[in-house]
PDB file of C-alpha atoms and ligand atoms in Angstrom:
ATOM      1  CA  UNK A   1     -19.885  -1.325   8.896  1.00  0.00           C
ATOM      2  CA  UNK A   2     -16.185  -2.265   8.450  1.00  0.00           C
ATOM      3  CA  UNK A   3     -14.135   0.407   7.214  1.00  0.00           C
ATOM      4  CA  UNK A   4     -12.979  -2.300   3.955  1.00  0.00           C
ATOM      5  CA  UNK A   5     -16.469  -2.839   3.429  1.00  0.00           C
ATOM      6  CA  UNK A   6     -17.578   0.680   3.354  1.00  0.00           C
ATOM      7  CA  UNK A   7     -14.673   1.585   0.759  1.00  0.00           C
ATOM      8  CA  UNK A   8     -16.023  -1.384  -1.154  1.00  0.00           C
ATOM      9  CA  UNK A   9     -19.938   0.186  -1.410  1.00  0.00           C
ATOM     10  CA  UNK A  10     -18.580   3.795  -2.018  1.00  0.00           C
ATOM     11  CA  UNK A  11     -16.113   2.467  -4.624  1.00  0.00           C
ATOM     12  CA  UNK A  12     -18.627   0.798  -6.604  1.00  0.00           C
ATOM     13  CA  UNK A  13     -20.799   4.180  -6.555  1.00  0.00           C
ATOM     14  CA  UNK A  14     -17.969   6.081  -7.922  1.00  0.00           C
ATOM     15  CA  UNK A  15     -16.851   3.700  -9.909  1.00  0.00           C
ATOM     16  CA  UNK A  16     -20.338   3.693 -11.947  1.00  0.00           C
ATOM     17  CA  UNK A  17     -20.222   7.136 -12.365  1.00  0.00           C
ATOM     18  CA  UNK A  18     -17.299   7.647 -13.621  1.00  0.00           C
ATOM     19  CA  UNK A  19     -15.419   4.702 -14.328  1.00  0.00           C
ATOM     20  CA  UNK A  20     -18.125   2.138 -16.265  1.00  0.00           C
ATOM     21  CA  UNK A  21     -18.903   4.066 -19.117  1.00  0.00           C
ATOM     22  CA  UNK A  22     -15.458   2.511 -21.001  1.00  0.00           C
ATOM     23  CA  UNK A  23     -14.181   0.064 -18.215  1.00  0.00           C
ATOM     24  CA  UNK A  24     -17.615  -1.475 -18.145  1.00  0.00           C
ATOM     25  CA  UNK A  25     -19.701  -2.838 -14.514  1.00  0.00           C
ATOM     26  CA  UNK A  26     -18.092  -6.465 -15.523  1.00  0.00           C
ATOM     27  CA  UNK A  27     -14.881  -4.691 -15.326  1.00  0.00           C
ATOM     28  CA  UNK A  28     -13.752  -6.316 -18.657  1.00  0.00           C
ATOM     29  CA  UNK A  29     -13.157  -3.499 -21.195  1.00  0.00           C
ATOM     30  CA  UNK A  30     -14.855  -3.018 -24.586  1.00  0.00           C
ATOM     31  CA  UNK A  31     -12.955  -4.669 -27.578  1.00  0.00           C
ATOM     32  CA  UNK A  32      -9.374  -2.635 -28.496  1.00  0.00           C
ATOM     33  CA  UNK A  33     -10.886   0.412 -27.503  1.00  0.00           C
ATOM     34  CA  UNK A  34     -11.038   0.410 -23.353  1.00  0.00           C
ATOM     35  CA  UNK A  35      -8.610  -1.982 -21.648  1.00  0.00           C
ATOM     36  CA  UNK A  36     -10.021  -4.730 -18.562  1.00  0.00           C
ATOM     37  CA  UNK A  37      -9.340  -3.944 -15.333  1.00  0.00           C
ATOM     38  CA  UNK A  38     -10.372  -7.551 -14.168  1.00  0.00           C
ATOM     39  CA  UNK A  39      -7.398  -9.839 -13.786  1.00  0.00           C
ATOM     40  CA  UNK A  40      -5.669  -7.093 -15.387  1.00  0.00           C
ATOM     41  CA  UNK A  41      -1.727  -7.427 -15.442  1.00  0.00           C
ATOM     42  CA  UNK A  42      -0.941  -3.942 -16.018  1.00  0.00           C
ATOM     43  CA  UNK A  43      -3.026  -2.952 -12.876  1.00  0.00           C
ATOM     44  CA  UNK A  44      -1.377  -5.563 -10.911  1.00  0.00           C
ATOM     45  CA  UNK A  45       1.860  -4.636 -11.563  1.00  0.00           C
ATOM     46  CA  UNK A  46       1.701  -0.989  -9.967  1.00  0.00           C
ATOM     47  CA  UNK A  47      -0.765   0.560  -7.396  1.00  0.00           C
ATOM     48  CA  UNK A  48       0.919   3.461  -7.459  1.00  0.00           C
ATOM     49  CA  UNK A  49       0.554   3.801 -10.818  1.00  0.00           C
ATOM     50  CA  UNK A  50      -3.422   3.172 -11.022  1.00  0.00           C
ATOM     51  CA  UNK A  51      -3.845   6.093  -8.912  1.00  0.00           C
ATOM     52  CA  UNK A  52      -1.980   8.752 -10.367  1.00  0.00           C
ATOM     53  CA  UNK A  53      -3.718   7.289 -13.501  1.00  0.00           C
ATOM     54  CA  UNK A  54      -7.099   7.376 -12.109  1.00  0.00           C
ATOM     55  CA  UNK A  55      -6.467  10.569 -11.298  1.00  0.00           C
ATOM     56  CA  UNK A  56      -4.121  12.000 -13.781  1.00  0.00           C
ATOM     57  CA  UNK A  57      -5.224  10.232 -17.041  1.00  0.00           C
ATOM     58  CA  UNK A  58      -3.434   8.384 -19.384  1.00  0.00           C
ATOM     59  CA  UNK A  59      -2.657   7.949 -23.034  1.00  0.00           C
ATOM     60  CA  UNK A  60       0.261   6.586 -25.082  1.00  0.00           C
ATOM     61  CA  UNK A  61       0.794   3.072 -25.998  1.00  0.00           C
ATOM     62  CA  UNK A  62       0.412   0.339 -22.964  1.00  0.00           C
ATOM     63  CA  UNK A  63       0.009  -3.679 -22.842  1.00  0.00           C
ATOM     64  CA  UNK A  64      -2.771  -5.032 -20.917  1.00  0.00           C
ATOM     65  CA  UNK A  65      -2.720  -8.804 -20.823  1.00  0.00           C
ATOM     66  CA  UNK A  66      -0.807  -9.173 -24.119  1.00  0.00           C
ATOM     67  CA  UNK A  67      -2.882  -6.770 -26.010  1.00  0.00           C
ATOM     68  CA  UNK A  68      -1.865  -3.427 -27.232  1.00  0.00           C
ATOM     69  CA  UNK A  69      -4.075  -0.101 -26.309  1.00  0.00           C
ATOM     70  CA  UNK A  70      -3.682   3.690 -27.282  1.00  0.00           C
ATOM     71  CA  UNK A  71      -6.442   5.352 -26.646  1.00  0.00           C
ATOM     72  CA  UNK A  72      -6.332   8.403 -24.280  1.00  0.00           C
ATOM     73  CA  UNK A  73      -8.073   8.435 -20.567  1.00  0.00           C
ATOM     74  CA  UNK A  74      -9.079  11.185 -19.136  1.00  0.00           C
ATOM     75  CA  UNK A  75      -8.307  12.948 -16.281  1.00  0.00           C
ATOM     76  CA  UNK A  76     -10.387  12.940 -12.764  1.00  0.00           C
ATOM     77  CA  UNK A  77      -8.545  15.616 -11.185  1.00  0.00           C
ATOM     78  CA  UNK A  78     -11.686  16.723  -8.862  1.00  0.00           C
ATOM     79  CA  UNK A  79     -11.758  13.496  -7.280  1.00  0.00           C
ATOM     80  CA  UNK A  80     -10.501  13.974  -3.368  1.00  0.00           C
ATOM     81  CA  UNK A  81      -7.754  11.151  -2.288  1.00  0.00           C
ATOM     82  CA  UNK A  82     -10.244   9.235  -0.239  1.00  0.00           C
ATOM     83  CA  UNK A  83     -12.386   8.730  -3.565  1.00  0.00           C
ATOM     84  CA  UNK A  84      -9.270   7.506  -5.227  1.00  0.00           C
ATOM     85  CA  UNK A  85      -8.964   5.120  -2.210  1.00  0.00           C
ATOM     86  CA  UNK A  86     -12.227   3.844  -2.478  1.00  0.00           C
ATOM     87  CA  UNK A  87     -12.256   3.099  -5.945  1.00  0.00           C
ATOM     88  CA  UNK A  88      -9.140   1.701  -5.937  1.00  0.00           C
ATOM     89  CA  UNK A  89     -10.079  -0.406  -2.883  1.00  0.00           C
ATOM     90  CA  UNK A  90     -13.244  -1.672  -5.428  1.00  0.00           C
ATOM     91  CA  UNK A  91     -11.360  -2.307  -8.315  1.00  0.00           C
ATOM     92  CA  UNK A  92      -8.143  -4.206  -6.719  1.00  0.00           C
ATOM     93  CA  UNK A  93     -11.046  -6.668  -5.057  1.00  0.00           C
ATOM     94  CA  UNK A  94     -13.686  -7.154  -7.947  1.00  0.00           C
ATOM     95  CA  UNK A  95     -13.971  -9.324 -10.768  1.00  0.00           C
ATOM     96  CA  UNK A  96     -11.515 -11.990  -9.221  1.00  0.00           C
ATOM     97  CA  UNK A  97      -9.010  -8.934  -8.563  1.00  0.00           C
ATOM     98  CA  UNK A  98      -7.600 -10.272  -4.626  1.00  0.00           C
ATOM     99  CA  UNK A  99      -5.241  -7.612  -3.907  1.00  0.00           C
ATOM    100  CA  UNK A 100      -7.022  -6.360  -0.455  1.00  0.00           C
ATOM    101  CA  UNK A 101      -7.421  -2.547   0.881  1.00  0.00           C
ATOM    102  CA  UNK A 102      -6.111   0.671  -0.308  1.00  0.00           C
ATOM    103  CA  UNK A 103      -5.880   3.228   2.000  1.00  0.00           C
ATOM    104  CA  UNK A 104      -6.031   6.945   2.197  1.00  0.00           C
ATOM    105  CA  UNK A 105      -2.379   6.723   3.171  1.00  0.00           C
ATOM    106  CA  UNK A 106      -0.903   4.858   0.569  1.00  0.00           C
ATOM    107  CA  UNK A 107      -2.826   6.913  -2.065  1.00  0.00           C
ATOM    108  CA  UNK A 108      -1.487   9.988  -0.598  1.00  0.00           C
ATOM    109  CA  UNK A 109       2.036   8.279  -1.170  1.00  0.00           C
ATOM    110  CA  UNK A 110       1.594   7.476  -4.427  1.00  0.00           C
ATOM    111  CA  UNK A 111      -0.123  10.664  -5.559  1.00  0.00           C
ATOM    112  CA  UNK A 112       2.949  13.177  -4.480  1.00  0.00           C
ATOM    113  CA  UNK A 113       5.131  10.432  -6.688  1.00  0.00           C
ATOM    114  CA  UNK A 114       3.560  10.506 -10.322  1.00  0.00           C
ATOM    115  CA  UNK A 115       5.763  10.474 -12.910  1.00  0.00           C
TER     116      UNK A 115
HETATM  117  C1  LIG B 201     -13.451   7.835 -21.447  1.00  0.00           C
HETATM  118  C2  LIG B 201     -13.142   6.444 -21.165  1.00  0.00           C
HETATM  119  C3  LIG B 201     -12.504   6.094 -19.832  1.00  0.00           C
HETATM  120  C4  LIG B 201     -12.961   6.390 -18.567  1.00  0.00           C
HETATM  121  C5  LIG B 201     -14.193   7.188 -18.184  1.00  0.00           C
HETATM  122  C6  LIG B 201     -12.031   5.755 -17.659  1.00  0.00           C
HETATM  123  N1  LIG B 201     -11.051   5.111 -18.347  1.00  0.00           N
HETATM  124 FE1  LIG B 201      -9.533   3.987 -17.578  1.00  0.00          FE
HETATM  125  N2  LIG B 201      -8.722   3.794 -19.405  1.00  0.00           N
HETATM  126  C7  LIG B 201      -9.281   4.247 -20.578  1.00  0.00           C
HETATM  127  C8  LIG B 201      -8.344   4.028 -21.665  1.00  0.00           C
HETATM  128  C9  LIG B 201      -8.571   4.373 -23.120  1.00  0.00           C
HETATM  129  C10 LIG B 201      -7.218   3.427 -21.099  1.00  0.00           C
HETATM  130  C11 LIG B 201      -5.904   3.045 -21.847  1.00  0.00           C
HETATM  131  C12 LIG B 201      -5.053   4.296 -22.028  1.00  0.00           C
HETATM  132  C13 LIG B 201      -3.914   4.132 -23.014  1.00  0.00           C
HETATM  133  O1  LIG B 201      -4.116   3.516 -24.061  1.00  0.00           O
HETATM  134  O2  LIG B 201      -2.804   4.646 -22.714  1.00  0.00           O
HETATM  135  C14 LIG B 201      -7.488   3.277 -19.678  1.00  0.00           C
HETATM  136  C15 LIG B 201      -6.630   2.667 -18.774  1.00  0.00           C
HETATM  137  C16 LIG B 201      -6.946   2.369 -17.467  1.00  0.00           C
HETATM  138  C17 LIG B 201      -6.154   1.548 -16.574  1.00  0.00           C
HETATM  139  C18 LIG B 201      -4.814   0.872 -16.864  1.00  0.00           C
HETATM  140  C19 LIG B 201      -4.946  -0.257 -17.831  1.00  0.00           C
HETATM  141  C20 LIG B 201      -5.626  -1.483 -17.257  1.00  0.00           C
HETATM  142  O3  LIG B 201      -6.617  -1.924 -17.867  1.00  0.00           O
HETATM  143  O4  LIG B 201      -5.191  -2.013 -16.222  1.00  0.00           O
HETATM  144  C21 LIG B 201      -6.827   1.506 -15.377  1.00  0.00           C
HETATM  145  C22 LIG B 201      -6.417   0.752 -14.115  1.00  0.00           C
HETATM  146  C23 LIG B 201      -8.014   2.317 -15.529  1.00  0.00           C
HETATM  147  N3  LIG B 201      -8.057   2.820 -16.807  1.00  0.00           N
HETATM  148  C24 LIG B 201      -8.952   2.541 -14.535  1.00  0.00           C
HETATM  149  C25 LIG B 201      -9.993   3.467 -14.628  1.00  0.00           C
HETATM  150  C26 LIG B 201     -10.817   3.863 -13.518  1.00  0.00           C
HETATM  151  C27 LIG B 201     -10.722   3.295 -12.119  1.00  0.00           C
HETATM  152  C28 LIG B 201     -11.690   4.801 -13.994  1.00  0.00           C
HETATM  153  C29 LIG B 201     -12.687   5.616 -13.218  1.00  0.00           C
HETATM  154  C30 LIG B 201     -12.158   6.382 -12.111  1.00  0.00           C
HETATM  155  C31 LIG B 201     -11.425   4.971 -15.414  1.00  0.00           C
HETATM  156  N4  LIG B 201     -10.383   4.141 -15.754  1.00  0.00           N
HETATM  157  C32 LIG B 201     -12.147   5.794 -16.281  1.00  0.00           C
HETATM  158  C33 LIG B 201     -10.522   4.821 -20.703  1.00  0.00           C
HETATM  159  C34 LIG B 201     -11.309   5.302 -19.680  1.00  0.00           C
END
């Protein structure tokens, strides 16, 4: 199997485990509570930023396709950098999301530079 394709299967495994519970499998949120991560601006914006958050957490006030959230998120901090990869990879290329592979690499990057 391609190497985007495997990222895509293990993603979606991860992703159900620990990701659908508030995100949802359609990827669209629940009400004010959990934000959409399909055709989500906020997600768009950053990369870098989704995985520090996926594994970091994240709370305080953000703005997800014009509509305000506060909630708090927690943190996955067992999850190894190739997980984050893979269900990064899954998320950025679900639901209409286009934005193509991310790799180990550029999750490593983006992990030693959280804010
Ligand atoms: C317990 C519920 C919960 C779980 C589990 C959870 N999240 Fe979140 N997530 C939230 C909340 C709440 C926010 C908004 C935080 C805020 O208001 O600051 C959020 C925000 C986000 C955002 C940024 C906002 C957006 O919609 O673009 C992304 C991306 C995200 N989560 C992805 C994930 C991924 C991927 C997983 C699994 C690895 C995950 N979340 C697991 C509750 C959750």
């Amino acid at each position: 199997m391609q190497k985007f394709a495997k990222y895509m299967v293990a993603g979606k495994q991860l992703y159900t485990t620990h990701c659908s519970n508030c995100h949802q499998e359609s990827g669209q949120g629940l009400g004010k509570l959990y934000p959409p991560l399909a055709k989500s601006d906020f997600m768009m914006q950053n990369v870098n930023r989704t995985a520090c958050l996926i594994k970091n957490g994240i709370k305080g006030e953000i703005i997800v396709n014009n509509i305000t959230y506060n909630q708090e998120m927690p943190a996955l901090e067992e999850l190894t950098n190739l997980e984050v990869a893979e269900i990064a990879t899954y998320i950025y290329n679900s639901w209409g999301n286009e934005r193509g592979f991310v790799t180990v690499k550029e999750v490593e990057t983006s992990l030693s530079n959280c804010q």
